[in-house]
Amino acid sequence: MTSTDSHVGQDDHNVAVARTAFARADYPGAADAEHQGPVTIFDISVPGRRAVRPPPLQVPAVDANSVLPAGSVRKERADLPEVGELDAMRHYTRLSTLNFSIANAFYPLGSCTMKYNPLINERVAGIEGQANLHPMQPDDECQGMLELCWRTQQVLIEISGLDDVSIHPAAGAHGELTALMCMRAALDDRGDQHKMVILIPDSAHGTNPASCTMAGFSTRELKSNKSGRVDMDDLATKIGDGKDIAGLMITNPSTLGLFEPNIKVICEKIHEAGGFVYMDGANMNAIVGKARPGDFGVDVMHYNLHKTFSQPHGGGGPGAGPIAVRETLAPYLPVPKIERRDAKDGENGNDDGHWFDTIWSSPKSIGRTRGFMTNAGVMVRSYTYIRANGSDGLKAVAENAVINANYLRARLRDVFRVWIDEPCMHEFVATAKGLPNDIKATDIAKRLIDYGIHPPTIYFPLIVPEALMIEPTETESKETLDHFVEVMKALRAEIDSDPQTVKTAPHTRSIGRPDEVAAVKNPRVTA
Amino acid sequence: MTSPTDLKYTESHEWIRKDDDDVLVIGITAHAAESLSDLVFLDLPEAGDSVTAGEGFGEIESVKAVSDLKSPVDGEVVAVNDALPDNLGAINSDPYGEGWMIKVRATSSIENLMDSEAYDKSVADA
């Protein structure tokens, strides 16, 4: 499509794109009244209907009241749904079609790295010896899993350029909290109890200041400069004499999808003040295998295995947020840890003659931070992903994630304003600010749903008004990226020609726009 | 958008009105209220609390985001708009009137803050 195309031609083209998007049925259930029927399984319940009718008892019936403690037998019947097997099957199959995942269509949710999760991960995680392990299984019955976790740790250490790893944290924010607790313990240990302040750039994820508060620190905000990077003058001002500085939490690449060119100097300044540098590793997908945080001065970081190392996520987990630390923080990591040693006589070690122990003795450890050592299934999938890609493959992941983001940025910059329009890393931030007809970022997001595409992250980072944060990831083809560009062009034309349709979208789903204010103020958390 | 000319402004979108010699009335600008859109929660300090220039005196939450409310001055809170948490719409409909948040007896100057012209320019440039 060139700028010489006639207006009529453009409109025809837009309609065609819209029709294609709908006709493709990227999202089963689109505009389909059949999918807007009963909401819950209770709505289709009929008294007396059964999926299974068990045979008559072959043993004498026992009165529950005679064998259970008083008060433990319910007096009223449980109000359970009563449906046939086919009705139950159709109900849940229908619900599954109302869901959206990366397996449906494009999912450019910035900062979330919604990459495709290769099926081999599931195949390996499903191997019986791994899938059926119990978390309290003794060491000698789960040597394979301990070795897998230990090997995953070694890879994560290597990619970080740091000295040790803990696989305890169950998510990124849990990793932040665990790391901050280790930092607190290290500061206290050297008599720096008065160091209470963590510096955080204004573009940070909201979890950063929240984790600081939970760990007992206070926070001080760093301003971004015009190019979205840390303002170095403000950094110097906020460090001041450095006496109260416990550290810095920085996301690199930043939430604007930009690499921080001053990162080395920033780390040096924090170190001069006696603080630790924490890196939020949410955006590791842009630099995995290419740049090591330990090399540019970071002391501690978390990984989001569910982002960079391909776990299914978006439905609430499970994830994993391992932290990598420099040796100065290693003594404080949670217990238990996994240690490798030579197998003794009588121990059936691995092929290399090694044995793996879970170790609880670690005098300076902050202790236990969760019920069990790790989300083992996540470790299996990430280890599989890492081994399937190899070191060259992981470098290609970063390269393609960055190329895809820049391709979209270059093709979309004439459609929507890119906030900081310069070469980006794995994502970029556009803005809906200044669009005609009072169209907001949320309107664009809702309208994209009609086109069968998951909306980008909106209204984040907070420093960009009406932000649209777009992260395509490395797993999308050029054809998919081109389709997204065509949809965005069609949507942009609609903003001029038919803003009301955009403002009231989505029109093709089982629900339109929920009342977000009521949902926050008067949440209904039960059926 | 033109902001009232008799007020002072911060980069973080608070407005300040001099009520009498010492007492300052503080709220958030129409631009801030509009950017936040539908508000769902407001946390304000209590009378007697102290505030510090550049640091948070409260929090405001919309369907989009949670933001800190930053104090433009050092001082002591002498009054709080108690009606506001139950009537957040006033911040959107009348940000410079009924939408006021706190009154502060200041111990630092407001001379360095922006006037309406400078504030409107900073919003337009963003």
XYZ file of C-alpha atoms in Angstrom:
653
model
C 0.000 0.000 0.000
C 1.557 3.272 -1.050
C 0.647 6.842 -0.343
C -0.591 7.307 -3.902
C -3.482 4.913 -3.375
C -6.852 6.596 -3.644
C -8.945 7.095 -0.547
C -11.575 4.722 -1.914
C -8.938 2.112 -2.549
C -7.723 2.425 1.010
C -11.229 1.937 2.379
C -11.831 -1.116 0.224
C -8.584 -2.520 1.387
C -9.449 -1.882 5.029
C -12.789 -3.614 4.667
C -11.043 -6.519 3.023
C -8.557 -6.772 5.893
C -11.369 -6.610 8.419
C -13.326 -9.312 6.605
C -10.287 -11.496 6.343
C -9.648 -11.111 10.042
C -13.196 -12.077 10.926
C -13.457 -14.800 8.289
C -10.232 -16.377 9.453
C -12.025 -17.131 12.700
C -8.739 -16.739 14.497
C -10.777 -16.831 17.615
C -13.506 -19.465 17.546
C -16.792 -18.141 18.846
C -16.539 -14.800 17.078
C -19.944 -13.199 16.503
C -21.564 -16.532 17.162
C -24.759 -16.429 19.192
C -24.318 -20.080 20.056
C -21.288 -19.118 22.107
C -23.115 -16.539 24.123
C -25.491 -18.971 25.838
C -25.514 -20.129 29.453
C -22.582 -18.907 31.464
C -22.064 -21.482 34.166
C -22.562 -25.199 34.421
C -25.218 -24.503 37.060
C -27.346 -22.885 34.356
C -27.639 -26.197 32.502
C -28.132 -28.307 35.610
C -31.302 -30.475 35.686
C -32.241 -32.225 38.968
C -31.595 -35.952 38.798
C -29.472 -35.880 35.648
C -26.235 -37.840 35.931
C -23.078 -38.406 33.920
C -22.316 -41.634 35.779
C -24.630 -44.050 37.578
C -22.515 -46.250 39.834
C -23.616 -49.865 40.384
C -25.460 -50.764 43.619
C -23.308 -51.090 46.739
C -21.885 -54.547 47.251
C -21.048 -53.873 50.919
C -23.361 -52.839 53.780
C -24.095 -49.106 53.815
C -22.586 -47.196 56.735
C -24.182 -44.115 58.305
C -21.581 -41.331 57.965
C -22.684 -39.872 61.322
C -21.659 -43.075 63.071
C -18.059 -43.025 61.858
C -17.176 -39.339 61.417
C -16.621 -36.747 64.181
C -19.650 -34.724 65.225
C -20.215 -31.665 63.060
C -18.316 -32.981 60.073
C -21.322 -34.319 58.174
C -23.266 -31.666 56.234
C -26.960 -31.290 57.009
C -28.074 -29.940 53.634
C -27.479 -31.444 50.237
C -24.554 -29.946 48.365
C -25.821 -27.759 45.553
C -23.861 -29.481 42.806
C -24.564 -29.197 39.092
C -26.385 -32.219 37.654
C -25.618 -32.756 33.975
C -25.063 -35.557 31.475
C -21.523 -36.348 30.330
C -22.089 -34.912 26.851
C -23.511 -31.680 28.301
C -20.495 -31.373 30.603
C -18.159 -32.021 27.691
C -19.846 -29.404 25.497
C -19.918 -26.893 28.327
C -16.186 -27.038 28.981
C -15.283 -27.276 25.307
C -17.331 -24.117 24.721
C -15.568 -22.377 27.595
C -12.216 -23.349 26.099
C -13.177 -21.595 22.858
C -13.780 -18.379 24.786
C -10.162 -18.442 25.915
C -7.342 -16.824 23.983
C -3.784 -18.073 23.852
C -0.711 -17.855 21.679
C -2.069 -20.999 19.983
C -5.026 -18.934 18.692
C -3.319 -15.915 17.182
C -0.779 -13.099 17.537
C -0.232 -12.025 21.152
C 2.055 -8.922 21.254
C 1.635 -8.276 24.983
C 4.613 -6.047 25.806
C 6.819 -6.972 28.744
C 5.196 -10.404 28.954
C 7.179 -12.204 26.209
C 4.273 -14.324 24.984
C 6.468 -16.522 22.821
C 5.390 -19.884 21.523
C 6.248 -22.680 23.938
C 7.603 -25.615 21.936
C 5.688 -28.868 22.409
C 8.863 -30.796 23.126
C 8.850 -29.042 26.521
C 5.542 -30.712 27.350
C 6.699 -34.048 26.004
C 9.713 -34.050 28.314
C 7.803 -32.671 31.303
C 5.309 -35.498 30.827
C 7.897 -38.261 31.195
C 6.532 -40.390 34.004
C 9.600 -40.278 36.237
C 9.456 -36.479 36.181
C 5.746 -35.858 36.123
C 4.965 -38.197 39.015
C 7.707 -37.218 41.466
C 6.552 -36.081 44.887
C 8.191 -32.943 46.304
C 9.035 -34.811 49.505
C 10.702 -37.709 47.695
C 14.061 -38.503 49.335
C 17.214 -37.474 47.451
C 18.161 -41.032 46.480
C 14.829 -41.455 44.681
C 15.025 -38.255 42.620
C 18.651 -37.994 41.537
C 17.567 -37.322 37.948
C 15.439 -34.306 38.916
C 18.140 -32.955 41.233
C 20.678 -33.238 38.422
C 18.311 -31.501 35.985
C 17.798 -28.635 38.455
C 21.527 -28.416 39.117
C 22.286 -28.309 35.390
C 19.628 -25.635 34.869
C 21.323 -23.602 37.592
C 24.697 -23.916 35.835
C 23.232 -22.615 32.578
C 21.507 -19.719 34.349
C 24.786 -18.836 36.084
C 26.595 -18.826 32.744
C 23.966 -16.676 30.981
C 23.944 -14.146 33.840
C 27.717 -13.823 34.155
C 27.242 -14.132 37.931
C 28.389 -16.694 40.498
C 25.435 -18.548 41.990
C 21.727 -19.147 41.434
C 18.690 -19.930 43.549
C 15.795 -21.674 41.842
C 13.442 -21.121 44.787
C 11.493 -18.028 43.666
C 8.198 -19.017 42.078
C 7.777 -15.858 39.998
C 9.587 -12.654 39.048
C 8.247 -10.619 41.957
C 9.103 -13.460 44.341
C 12.623 -13.323 42.925
C 12.736 -9.582 43.613
C 11.675 -10.097 47.219
C 14.107 -12.971 47.753
C 16.970 -10.939 46.289
C 16.115 -7.861 48.357
C 16.053 -10.020 51.495
C 19.524 -11.324 50.577
C 20.690 -7.720 50.026
C 19.263 -6.719 53.425
C 21.035 -9.649 55.099
C 24.338 -8.763 53.403
C 24.043 -5.076 54.381
C 23.190 -5.963 57.980
C 26.041 -8.452 58.070
C 28.576 -5.727 57.314
C 27.015 -3.230 59.719
C 25.124 -1.177 57.146
C 21.746 -1.313 58.898
C 21.241 2.377 58.083
C 21.241 1.733 54.337
C 17.498 1.752 53.673
C 16.931 3.379 50.281
C 16.551 1.618 46.930
C 16.619 3.812 43.818
C 14.074 2.914 41.137
C 13.637 4.549 37.701
C 10.182 5.960 36.930
C 9.815 3.485 34.053
C 10.080 0.441 36.365
C 7.614 -2.407 36.722
C 5.275 -1.751 39.652
C 6.526 -4.900 41.347
C 9.914 -3.247 42.021
C 8.768 -0.645 44.546
C 6.226 -3.114 45.959
C 8.967 -5.684 46.617
C 11.161 -3.013 48.243
C 8.359 -2.065 50.594
C 7.695 -5.704 51.480
C 11.395 -6.226 52.219
C 11.458 -3.189 54.535
C 13.279 -0.736 52.264
C 12.067 2.672 51.196
C 12.244 3.766 47.577
C 13.439 6.867 45.777
C 12.378 7.503 42.179
C 14.863 8.224 39.393
C 13.727 10.381 36.498
C 14.033 9.294 32.909
C 15.534 11.714 30.417
C 14.039 12.595 27.038
C 15.437 9.434 25.477
C 13.863 7.226 28.128
C 17.147 6.446 29.874
C 18.205 7.139 33.461
C 18.875 10.862 33.885
C 22.504 10.813 35.089
C 22.247 14.185 36.850
C 19.184 13.006 38.714
C 21.028 9.797 39.617
C 23.858 11.815 41.176
C 21.348 13.986 43.068
C 19.356 11.024 44.350
C 22.489 9.145 45.458
C 23.607 12.276 47.331
C 26.318 11.375 49.823
C 25.344 7.719 49.371
C 25.044 7.014 53.084
C 21.469 5.711 52.952
C 21.762 3.970 49.553
C 21.154 0.227 49.770
C 20.940 -0.281 46.040
C 19.283 0.249 42.693
C 16.655 -1.796 40.882
C 16.935 -1.337 37.145
C 15.315 -3.032 34.184
C 17.674 -3.427 31.251
C 16.578 -3.292 28.506
C 14.075 -0.881 30.033
C 10.313 -1.115 29.851
C 10.563 1.241 26.861
C 12.441 -1.544 25.079
C 15.671 0.482 25.138
C 19.111 -0.642 26.226
C 20.641 1.541 28.927
C 23.943 2.743 27.387
C 25.189 4.115 30.727
C 24.579 0.876 32.587
C 28.248 0.339 33.466
C 28.654 3.844 34.874
C 25.357 3.577 36.720
C 26.492 0.334 38.379
C 29.843 1.897 39.316
C 28.118 4.847 40.982
C 25.893 2.544 43.037
C 28.908 0.447 44.027
C 30.804 3.591 45.075
C 27.879 4.398 47.353
C 28.116 0.909 48.867
C 24.901 -0.389 47.319
C 23.935 -3.423 45.263
C 22.593 -3.295 41.717
C 19.522 -5.424 41.085
C 18.457 -6.088 37.510
C 14.850 -6.917 36.748
C 15.337 -9.642 34.143
C 11.858 -9.367 32.637
C 13.395 -8.258 29.354
C 16.145 -10.881 29.218
C 14.699 -12.153 25.926
C 16.407 -9.236 24.179
C 19.915 -10.011 25.448
C 20.017 -13.714 26.307
C 23.320 -15.112 25.072
C 24.405 -11.664 23.821
C 25.184 -9.574 26.924
C 25.770 -10.809 30.475
C 24.397 -8.632 33.292
C 27.295 -9.677 35.545
C 29.704 -8.238 32.978
C 28.058 -4.820 32.954
C 28.044 -4.519 36.727
C 24.836 -6.108 37.989
C 25.137 -7.896 41.366
C 21.845 -9.748 41.371
C 19.040 -10.364 38.897
C 15.990 -12.476 38.411
C 15.009 -14.477 35.375
C 11.412 -15.002 34.343
C 11.687 -18.577 33.133
C 8.057 -18.271 32.023
C 9.058 -15.460 29.678
C 12.577 -15.959 28.340
C 12.682 -19.738 28.716
C 9.252 -20.656 27.398
C 6.682 -21.682 29.961
C 3.002 -21.403 29.225
C 1.870 -18.307 31.138
C -0.823 -15.723 31.215
C -3.293 -17.820 33.159
C -1.567 -17.394 36.488
C 1.295 -19.812 36.419
C 3.115 -21.791 37.426
C 6.168 -19.729 36.647
C 9.640 -19.454 38.087
C 11.800 -16.453 38.916
C 15.257 -17.804 39.779
C 17.780 -15.235 40.969
C 21.431 -15.121 39.992
C 23.868 -13.417 42.377
C 27.463 -12.326 42.652
C 29.560 -14.188 45.251
C 29.078 -11.301 47.726
C 25.393 -12.266 47.987
C 25.692 -16.036 47.523
C 25.972 -16.913 51.258
C 22.496 -15.475 51.869
C 20.570 -17.460 49.232
C 17.631 -19.570 50.445
C 17.946 -23.201 51.518
C 17.845 -26.001 50.598
C 20.477 -25.854 47.887
C 21.569 -28.564 45.495
C 25.214 -29.635 45.592
C 27.063 -31.996 43.303
C 29.750 -34.348 44.581
C 31.392 -37.633 43.581
C 29.185 -40.652 44.253
C 30.321 -42.786 47.173
C 30.536 -46.568 47.189
C 27.048 -47.998 47.111
C 25.491 -44.882 45.625
C 24.135 -45.288 42.122
C 25.479 -42.000 40.742
C 24.856 -40.583 37.284
C 26.841 -41.526 34.179
C 29.668 -39.192 35.239
C 29.820 -40.781 38.693
C 28.201 -37.773 40.402
C 25.665 -37.610 43.208
C 23.369 -34.689 44.065
C 22.463 -33.670 47.630
C 19.942 -31.164 48.956
C 21.853 -29.122 51.526
C 20.215 -27.334 54.445
C 23.316 -26.141 56.310
C 24.063 -22.588 55.204
C 24.584 -20.412 58.297
C 23.996 -17.027 56.633
C 21.037 -18.097 54.486
C 17.837 -16.078 54.696
C 16.172 -19.480 55.112
C 13.276 -21.027 53.315
C 11.161 -18.809 51.059
C 8.558 -21.285 49.851
C 7.111 -24.687 50.713
C 9.294 -26.715 48.368
C 12.540 -26.009 46.588
C 11.204 -25.093 43.151
C 8.493 -25.539 40.524
C 10.115 -28.671 39.146
C 7.940 -28.866 36.021
C 9.048 -25.364 35.056
C 12.693 -26.384 35.457
C 12.141 -29.377 33.160
C 10.553 -27.243 30.437
C 13.182 -24.501 30.650
C 16.064 -26.967 30.670
C 14.539 -28.691 27.642
C 14.151 -25.352 25.876
C 17.722 -24.340 26.652
C 19.173 -27.662 25.506
C 16.958 -27.767 22.401
C 18.202 -24.317 21.362
C 21.814 -24.597 22.468
C 23.941 -21.497 22.941
C 23.740 -20.532 19.252
C 19.986 -20.997 19.294
C 19.561 -18.768 22.342
C 21.592 -16.030 20.650
C 19.287 -16.363 17.642
C 16.291 -16.005 19.992
C 17.565 -12.605 21.124
C 18.484 -11.534 17.601
C 15.132 -12.471 16.116
C 13.171 -10.944 19.006
C 15.004 -7.662 18.380
C 14.670 -7.840 14.584
C 10.935 -8.574 14.794
C 10.344 -5.642 17.155
C 12.306 -3.271 14.927
C 10.503 -4.509 11.811
C 7.143 -3.730 13.425
C 8.390 -0.388 14.740
C 9.574 0.641 11.287
C 6.347 -0.440 9.580
C 4.032 1.052 12.205
C 5.774 4.374 12.819
C 3.684 6.068 10.121
C 0.480 4.549 11.487
C 0.813 5.289 15.201
C 3.354 7.566 16.856
C 6.301 5.665 18.336
C 7.199 7.341 21.630
C 10.975 7.125 21.284
C 11.572 6.275 17.667
C 15.035 4.827 17.587
C 16.365 1.279 17.218
C 14.764 -0.738 19.998
C 15.433 -4.071 21.641
C 12.671 -6.700 21.892
C 9.728 -4.283 22.196
C 8.738 -0.686 21.594
C 6.146 1.715 22.944
C 3.719 3.566 20.697
C 1.168 6.096 21.912
C -2.478 6.831 21.204
C -2.010 10.374 22.479
C -3.253 12.983 20.046
C -5.383 10.661 17.924
C -8.508 12.262 16.455
C -12.047 11.731 17.749
C -10.855 11.268 21.340
C -9.686 7.717 20.670
C -7.705 6.254 23.577
C -5.271 3.369 23.894
C -7.991 1.271 25.474
C -10.220 1.749 22.395
C -7.462 0.450 20.127
C -6.905 -2.505 22.429
C -10.605 -3.399 22.498
C -10.957 -3.043 18.719
C -7.958 -5.315 18.098
C -9.929 -8.069 19.841
C -12.487 -7.871 17.015
C -9.667 -8.422 14.538
C -8.700 -11.617 16.359
C -5.474 -10.224 17.795
C -4.578 -9.995 21.468
C -4.140 -6.346 22.496
C -0.684 -5.075 23.359
C 0.007 -3.973 26.933
C -1.601 -0.563 27.438
C -1.022 2.299 29.893
C 2.443 0.966 30.757
C 5.138 2.171 31.199
C 3.538 4.979 33.180
C 5.870 7.636 31.784
C 4.299 7.315 28.324
C 0.764 8.723 27.995
C -1.738 6.403 26.315
C 0.978 3.776 25.904
C 0.722 0.797 23.569
C 3.592 -1.551 24.399
C 4.222 -3.998 21.580
C 6.417 -7.097 21.899
C 6.139 -9.504 18.960
C 8.712 -12.071 20.242
C 11.029 -14.120 18.051
C 8.557 -16.882 17.241
C 6.345 -14.899 14.836
C 6.779 -15.127 11.079
C 7.090 -12.116 8.792
C 3.642 -12.951 7.407
C 2.085 -12.690 10.866
C 3.862 -9.400 11.532
C 2.664 -8.092 8.150
C -0.901 -9.145 8.951
C -0.688 -7.216 12.229
C 0.553 -4.125 10.371
C -2.385 -4.350 7.933
C -4.828 -4.691 10.818
C -3.292 -1.685 12.583
C -3.575 0.339 9.358
C -7.211 -0.671 8.978
C -7.847 0.249 12.598
C -6.137 3.607 12.141
C -8.388 4.337 9.142
C -11.442 3.400 11.201
C -10.446 5.940 13.839
C -11.047 8.617 11.191
C -13.961 7.074 9.335
C -15.941 5.253 12.021
C -14.711 6.211 15.494
C -17.941 5.072 17.151
C -17.264 1.472 16.144
C -13.808 1.715 17.682
C -15.063 3.352 20.887
C -17.672 0.666 21.486
C -15.550 -2.357 20.547
C -15.370 -5.270 20.966
C -18.443 -6.245 18.975
C -17.721 -9.869 18.212
C -17.132 -11.481 21.600
C -19.314 -12.975 24.252
C -19.020 -9.796 26.339
C -18.325 -6.181 25.389
C -16.719 -3.759 27.813
C -17.026 -4.765 31.438
C -17.505 -1.975 33.984
C -13.926 -1.775 35.220
C -14.695 0.760 37.942
C -17.444 -1.411 39.430
C -15.203 -4.463 39.137
C -12.535 -2.759 41.255
C -14.840 -1.037 43.719
C -17.385 -3.789 44.253
C -15.649 -6.994 43.260
C -17.825 -10.092 43.218
C -15.400 -12.797 44.176
C -17.961 -15.566 44.580
C -20.525 -16.957 42.152
C -6.132 22.739 27.679
C -5.572 25.940 29.677
C -4.954 25.630 33.402
C -6.121 28.268 35.915
C -3.654 31.140 36.000
C -3.885 31.786 39.747
C -2.334 28.426 40.700
C 1.158 26.935 40.867
C 1.981 23.526 39.383
C 4.409 20.611 39.735
C 5.896 18.368 37.066
C 4.008 15.524 38.693
C 0.682 17.277 37.972
C -0.299 18.643 41.382
C -1.744 22.172 41.632
C -1.185 24.497 44.586
C -3.329 27.451 45.654
C -2.344 29.921 48.335
C -5.338 30.122 50.647
C -3.937 32.613 53.139
C -0.368 33.426 54.105
C 0.681 29.992 55.237
C -1.930 27.505 54.138
C -1.680 25.872 50.710
C -4.481 23.904 49.079
C -3.270 20.969 46.953
C -4.988 18.838 44.332
C -4.255 17.244 40.957
C -4.677 18.983 37.614
C -7.440 18.414 35.077
C -4.804 16.937 32.781
C -3.795 14.406 35.450
C -7.406 13.521 36.239
C -8.196 13.022 32.579
C -5.072 10.917 31.994
C -5.931 8.679 34.925
C -9.528 8.337 33.659
C -11.978 6.520 35.945
C -10.757 6.692 39.539
C -11.341 3.852 41.940
C -9.330 4.561 45.081
C -7.726 7.458 46.932
C -5.479 7.318 49.971
C -4.860 10.649 51.728
C -2.871 11.504 54.872
C -4.490 12.712 58.099
C -4.462 16.187 59.569
C -1.296 16.538 61.634
C 0.813 14.347 59.342
C 3.938 15.931 57.958
C 4.746 16.044 54.250
C 8.070 16.403 52.451
C 8.674 18.139 49.148
C 9.021 15.601 46.329
C 7.789 12.676 48.420
C 4.408 10.992 48.364
C 1.561 12.230 50.538
C -0.945 9.738 49.207
C -1.925 7.399 46.409
C -4.512 7.550 43.684
C -5.673 4.544 41.722
C -7.585 4.439 38.462
C -8.599 1.558 36.241
C -5.297 2.154 34.460
C -2.678 2.618 37.167
C -1.729 3.487 40.722
C 0.114 6.796 41.100
C 1.797 8.531 43.990
C 0.544 11.978 44.955
C 3.651 14.070 45.529
C 3.897 16.933 47.945
C 5.223 20.150 46.390
C 6.380 21.451 49.784
C 7.597 20.556 53.268
C 5.000 21.138 55.930
C 2.142 19.859 58.026
C -1.269 18.717 56.844
C -3.910 20.913 58.482
C -7.010 19.677 56.648
C -8.041 16.797 54.401
C -10.972 16.643 51.980
C -12.749 13.798 53.748
C -15.649 13.815 51.285
C -13.354 12.872 48.418
C -12.762 9.120 48.855
C -16.525 8.541 48.535
C -16.888 11.024 45.703
C -13.908 10.447 43.434
C -15.888 11.806 40.493
C -15.303 15.294 41.899
C -11.614 14.975 40.968
C -12.622 14.497 37.330
C -15.517 16.973 37.253
C -14.102 19.790 39.384
C -10.363 19.176 39.903
C -9.591 22.730 41.033
C -12.638 23.123 43.288
C -14.437 20.249 44.996
C -11.576 17.973 43.969
C -9.064 19.578 46.370
C -7.182 17.003 48.444
C -5.223 18.468 51.342
C -4.372 21.780 52.977
C -0.794 22.174 54.149
C 0.904 24.689 56.398
C 4.136 24.971 54.435
C 7.634 25.495 55.776
C 9.184 25.686 52.323
C 8.650 28.031 49.394
C 6.491 27.499 46.309
C 8.294 30.174 44.292
C 10.188 27.571 42.232
C 7.041 25.808 41.080
C 5.641 26.303 37.588
C 3.024 28.878 36.679
C 0.112 27.873 34.458
C 1.877 28.878 31.266
C 4.923 26.748 32.036
C 2.771 23.829 33.160
C 0.582 23.892 30.050
C 3.709 24.010 27.916
C 5.237 21.020 29.727
C 2.041 19.021 29.187
C 1.880 19.966 25.514
C 5.548 19.056 24.977
C 5.240 15.621 26.484
